[in-house]
Short mmCIF file of C-alpha atoms in Angstrom, two decimals:
data_model
loop_
_atom_site.label_atom_id
_atom_site.label_comp_id
_atom_site.label_asym_id
_atom_site.label_seq_id
_atom_site.Cartn_x
_atom_site.Cartn_y
_atom_site.Cartn_z
CA ASP A 259 -48.23 -14.77 -106.12
CA ILE A 260 -44.72 -14.00 -107.20
CA LYS A 261 -42.71 -16.96 -106.25
CA HIS A 262 -45.01 -19.64 -107.12
CA SER A 263 -44.48 -17.78 -110.76
CA ASN A 264 -41.16 -18.31 -110.80
CA TYR A 265 -40.70 -20.44 -110.28
CA SER A 266 -43.64 -22.41 -112.19
CA ILE A 267 -41.12 -19.86 -115.19
CA ALA A 268 -38.09 -21.20 -114.29
CA LEU A 269 -39.84 -25.48 -114.77
CA LEU A 270 -40.97 -25.27 -118.29
CA GLN A 271 -37.91 -22.74 -118.77
CA ALA A 272 -35.51 -25.91 -117.95
CA MET A 273 -37.82 -28.55 -119.17
CA GLU A 274 -37.92 -26.43 -123.01
CA ASP A 275 -33.77 -26.34 -122.31
CA MET A 276 -33.69 -29.98 -122.16
CA HIS A 277 -35.66 -30.63 -124.55
CA SER A 278 -33.88 -28.65 -127.07
CA ALA A 279 -30.42 -29.85 -125.59
CA ILE A 280 -32.05 -33.52 -125.99
CA THR A 281 -33.36 -32.99 -129.79
CA PHE A 282 -29.75 -31.51 -130.91
CA ILE A 283 -27.82 -34.54 -129.62
CA MET A 284 -30.33 -36.95 -130.65
CA ASP A 285 -30.67 -34.91 -134.14
CA ASN A 286 -26.64 -35.77 -134.21
CA LYS A 287 -26.24 -38.96 -132.18
CA GLY A 288 -24.53 -40.56 -135.04
CA GLU A 289 -21.28 -37.55 -134.97
CA TYR A 290 -21.43 -38.01 -131.22
CA GLY A 291 -21.97 -41.73 -130.78
CA ILE A 292 -25.54 -41.86 -128.95
CA ASP A 293 -27.27 -45.56 -128.16
CA PRO A 294 -30.47 -43.82 -129.19
CA ASN A 295 -32.17 -46.37 -126.67
CA SER A 296 -31.13 -45.32 -124.24
CA ILE A 297 -31.66 -41.58 -123.07
CA ILE A 298 -30.52 -40.93 -119.48
CA VAL A 299 -32.10 -37.51 -117.82
CA GLY A 300 -30.52 -37.11 -114.28
CA GLY A 301 -29.24 -33.69 -112.07
CA PHE A 302 -29.04 -32.53 -108.74
CA SER A 303 -31.66 -30.16 -106.37
CA ALA A 304 -33.50 -28.14 -109.53
CA GLY A 305 -31.76 -29.57 -112.19
CA ALA A 306 -33.30 -33.04 -110.81
CA VAL A 307 -36.97 -31.41 -110.83
CA THR A 308 -36.80 -30.61 -114.13
CA ALA A 309 -34.71 -34.02 -115.74
CA LEU A 310 -38.06 -35.66 -113.38
CA HIS A 311 -40.91 -33.08 -114.96
CA TYR A 312 -38.90 -34.10 -118.06
CA GLY A 313 -39.24 -37.89 -117.81
CA TYR A 314 -42.64 -38.03 -116.52
CA VAL A 315 -44.33 -34.82 -118.37
CA ASN A 316 -45.94 -36.79 -121.60
CA GLY A 317 -49.15 -35.35 -123.83
CA GLN A 318 -51.42 -32.46 -122.49
CA LYS A 319 -52.48 -35.57 -120.00
CA ASP A 320 -49.48 -35.72 -117.90
CA LEU A 321 -49.67 -30.84 -119.17
CA ALA A 322 -53.02 -30.33 -117.01
CA ILE A 323 -52.42 -32.03 -114.76
CA LEU A 324 -49.27 -30.04 -113.69
CA ALA A 325 -51.46 -27.55 -114.33
CA SER A 326 -53.88 -28.39 -111.35
CA SER A 327 -50.38 -28.34 -109.02
CA ASP A 328 -49.28 -26.09 -106.04
CA ILE A 329 -47.26 -25.15 -107.97
CA PHE A 330 -49.00 -23.39 -110.72
CA PRO A 331 -52.10 -21.21 -109.28
CA GLY A 332 -52.05 -17.69 -110.14
CA THR A 333 -50.38 -18.11 -113.33
CA PRO A 334 -53.38 -18.29 -115.75
CA GLU A 335 -51.00 -16.97 -118.91
CA LEU A 336 -48.57 -20.04 -118.03
CA LEU A 337 -51.51 -22.62 -117.93
CA ASP A 338 -52.52 -20.99 -120.97
CA LYS A 339 -49.22 -22.05 -122.50
CA ILE A 340 -48.33 -25.42 -121.56
CA ILE A 341 -52.83 -26.75 -122.91
CA ASP A 342 -51.76 -25.27 -125.61
CA PRO A 343 -51.10 -27.89 -128.47
CA SER A 344 -48.00 -25.93 -130.28
CA PHE A 345 -46.57 -26.19 -127.14
CA ILE A 346 -42.69 -27.86 -127.51
CA LEU A 347 -43.09 -30.89 -124.47
CA LEU A 348 -46.36 -31.75 -126.84
CA SER A 349 -43.28 -33.37 -129.88
CA LYS A 350 -40.68 -35.19 -127.93
CA LYS A 351 -39.27 -36.72 -130.37
CA TYR A 352 -36.75 -39.53 -127.96
CA GLU A 353 -38.38 -41.64 -125.82
CA ILE A 354 -36.63 -41.44 -122.22
CA ASN A 355 -35.14 -44.74 -120.54
CA GLN A 356 -34.13 -44.26 -117.46
CA ILE A 357 -34.61 -40.63 -114.77
CA ILE A 358 -31.16 -39.55 -112.27
CA ASN A 359 -33.13 -37.77 -109.01
CA ILE A 360 -30.19 -36.52 -106.46
CA SER A 361 -32.33 -34.99 -103.94
CA GLY A 362 -34.74 -33.77 -106.15
CA SER A 363 -38.60 -33.46 -106.26
CA ILE A 364 -41.58 -33.81 -108.22
CA PHE A 365 -44.99 -31.56 -107.88
CA THR A 366 -47.33 -34.68 -108.76
CA HIS A 367 -46.39 -38.05 -108.49
CA MET A 368 -49.96 -38.45 -111.33
CA VAL A 369 -48.37 -37.19 -113.78
CA ILE A 370 -46.04 -40.87 -112.93
CA ASP A 371 -47.28 -43.49 -115.40
CA PRO A 372 -46.87 -47.23 -116.41
CA GLN A 373 -43.85 -47.81 -119.14
CA GLU A 374 -42.57 -44.12 -118.12
CA PRO A 375 -38.89 -44.40 -117.17
CA SER A 376 -37.42 -46.26 -114.84
CA ILE A 377 -35.39 -44.09 -112.10
CA VAL A 378 -33.05 -43.96 -109.04
CA SER A 379 -32.95 -41.54 -106.44
CA VAL A 380 -30.62 -40.86 -103.64
CA PHE A 381 -31.74 -38.39 -100.84
CA GLY A 382 -30.34 -37.25 -97.24
CA LEU A 383 -33.03 -38.14 -94.67
CA ASP A 384 -32.46 -34.95 -93.01
CA ASP A 385 -33.16 -32.84 -96.16
CA GLU A 386 -34.34 -29.64 -94.87
CA GLN A 387 -34.50 -28.09 -98.05
CA VAL A 388 -36.75 -30.75 -99.29
CA PRO A 389 -39.98 -33.30 -98.67
CA PHE A 390 -38.69 -36.81 -98.92
CA GLY A 391 -43.26 -36.98 -98.83
CA ARG A 392 -44.85 -34.52 -99.62
CA GLY A 393 -44.06 -30.79 -98.02
CA ASN A 394 -42.67 -27.57 -98.13
CA THR A 395 -40.14 -27.20 -100.88
CA ASP A 396 -37.43 -24.93 -100.01
CA ASN A 397 -39.45 -22.92 -97.49
CA THR A 398 -41.12 -21.25 -100.41
CA GLY A 399 -44.83 -22.30 -99.31
CA ILE A 400 -44.71 -24.46 -102.82
CA ILE A 401 -46.04 -27.84 -101.81
CA SER A 402 -44.44 -31.07 -103.66
CA GLU A 403 -43.17 -34.55 -103.87
CA GLY A 404 -40.07 -35.73 -102.85
CA PRO A 405 -38.93 -39.63 -103.54
CA GLU A 406 -40.84 -41.16 -101.12
CA LEU A 407 -44.28 -40.84 -102.71
CA ILE A 408 -42.26 -41.42 -106.38
CA HIS A 409 -40.70 -44.22 -106.02
CA ARG A 410 -44.20 -45.72 -104.34
CA THR A 411 -45.86 -44.93 -107.40
CA ALA A 412 -43.11 -46.50 -108.71
CA SER A 413 -42.91 -49.68 -106.96
CA GLU A 414 -46.41 -49.90 -107.27
CA PHE A 415 -46.55 -49.56 -111.41
CA GLY A 416 -43.74 -52.18 -111.34
CA MET A 417 -41.10 -49.31 -112.74
CA ARG A 418 -37.80 -50.72 -112.27
CA ASN A 419 -36.86 -48.06 -109.78
CA LEU A 420 -34.48 -47.66 -106.86
CA LEU A 421 -34.37 -45.66 -104.03
CA ILE A 422 -30.74 -44.85 -102.13
CA THR A 423 -31.92 -43.37 -98.25
CA ILE A 424 -28.57 -41.89 -96.28
CA ASP A 425 -29.38 -41.35 -92.61
CA ASN A 426 -27.89 -38.30 -90.98
CA ALA A 427 -27.69 -36.16 -94.77
CA ASP A 428 -28.75 -32.85 -95.81
CA HIS A 429 -29.78 -31.91 -99.64
CA HIS A 430 -26.38 -32.25 -100.65
CA VAL A 431 -25.56 -35.44 -99.03
CA PHE A 432 -24.27 -36.54 -103.25
CA ALA A 433 -24.50 -32.79 -104.90
CA ASN A 434 -23.40 -32.87 -108.33
CA GLY A 435 -22.15 -35.90 -108.26
CA ASN A 436 -20.02 -35.82 -105.53
CA GLU A 437 -20.96 -38.57 -102.37
CA SER A 438 -20.75 -37.26 -98.82
CA GLU A 439 -18.73 -39.77 -96.62
CA ASP A 440 -22.35 -40.95 -95.84
CA CYS A 441 -22.73 -41.70 -98.89
CA LEU A 442 -19.85 -43.47 -100.67
CA ASP A 443 -21.78 -45.97 -102.49
CA CYS A 444 -23.89 -44.29 -103.80
CA ARG A 445 -21.69 -43.30 -107.21
CA VAL A 446 -21.03 -47.55 -107.38
CA MET A 447 -24.83 -47.98 -106.85
CA VAL A 448 -26.21 -45.67 -109.24
CA SER A 449 -23.55 -46.68 -112.20
CA LYS A 450 -25.03 -50.39 -111.38
CA PHE A 451 -28.53 -49.30 -111.61
CA ILE A 452 -28.33 -48.02 -114.48
CA ASN A 453 -25.12 -50.62 -116.25
CA ASP A 454 -27.83 -52.88 -115.58
CA MET A 455 -30.84 -52.29 -117.80
#
């Protein structure tokens, strides 16, 4: 299926881009004044999908789980790539500490393990593009899992997490860090969660 193939290729390329950016910045942390003990990844919508997968897909076991999720059927060449031991995402040099998820989802919560990054999510409960629980993503027929399942899993593992839900708000409730009138305290709540670490 061309849709699944395009989504899976885009996800892998975005994760590889994030990996390259983090590796470059951390390899030059002295020049940029970066705290190596506090790496936060995050984003809005597709950026959040990238951050969630980059933060929680660690090692071949997780890649195999991801490969069995709904996004990869019909793309055997990608399956071969991600289970290859030389795949770039199997050589992460730096540990992610926190994830900021704004209106994003993950293709399976089964990649989340205890002791992995803490997470804060902001989600409009009238979002028609990303499911709150498990469901159709942006009417593509691709099934993903939203913050309800992500945070339930994090809580079950005792991971630090905060889910901010906004009634009567859509996908753009906190788009690109800009609060809607229903989400005026979102930036403060996200910042407090991050700073409390």
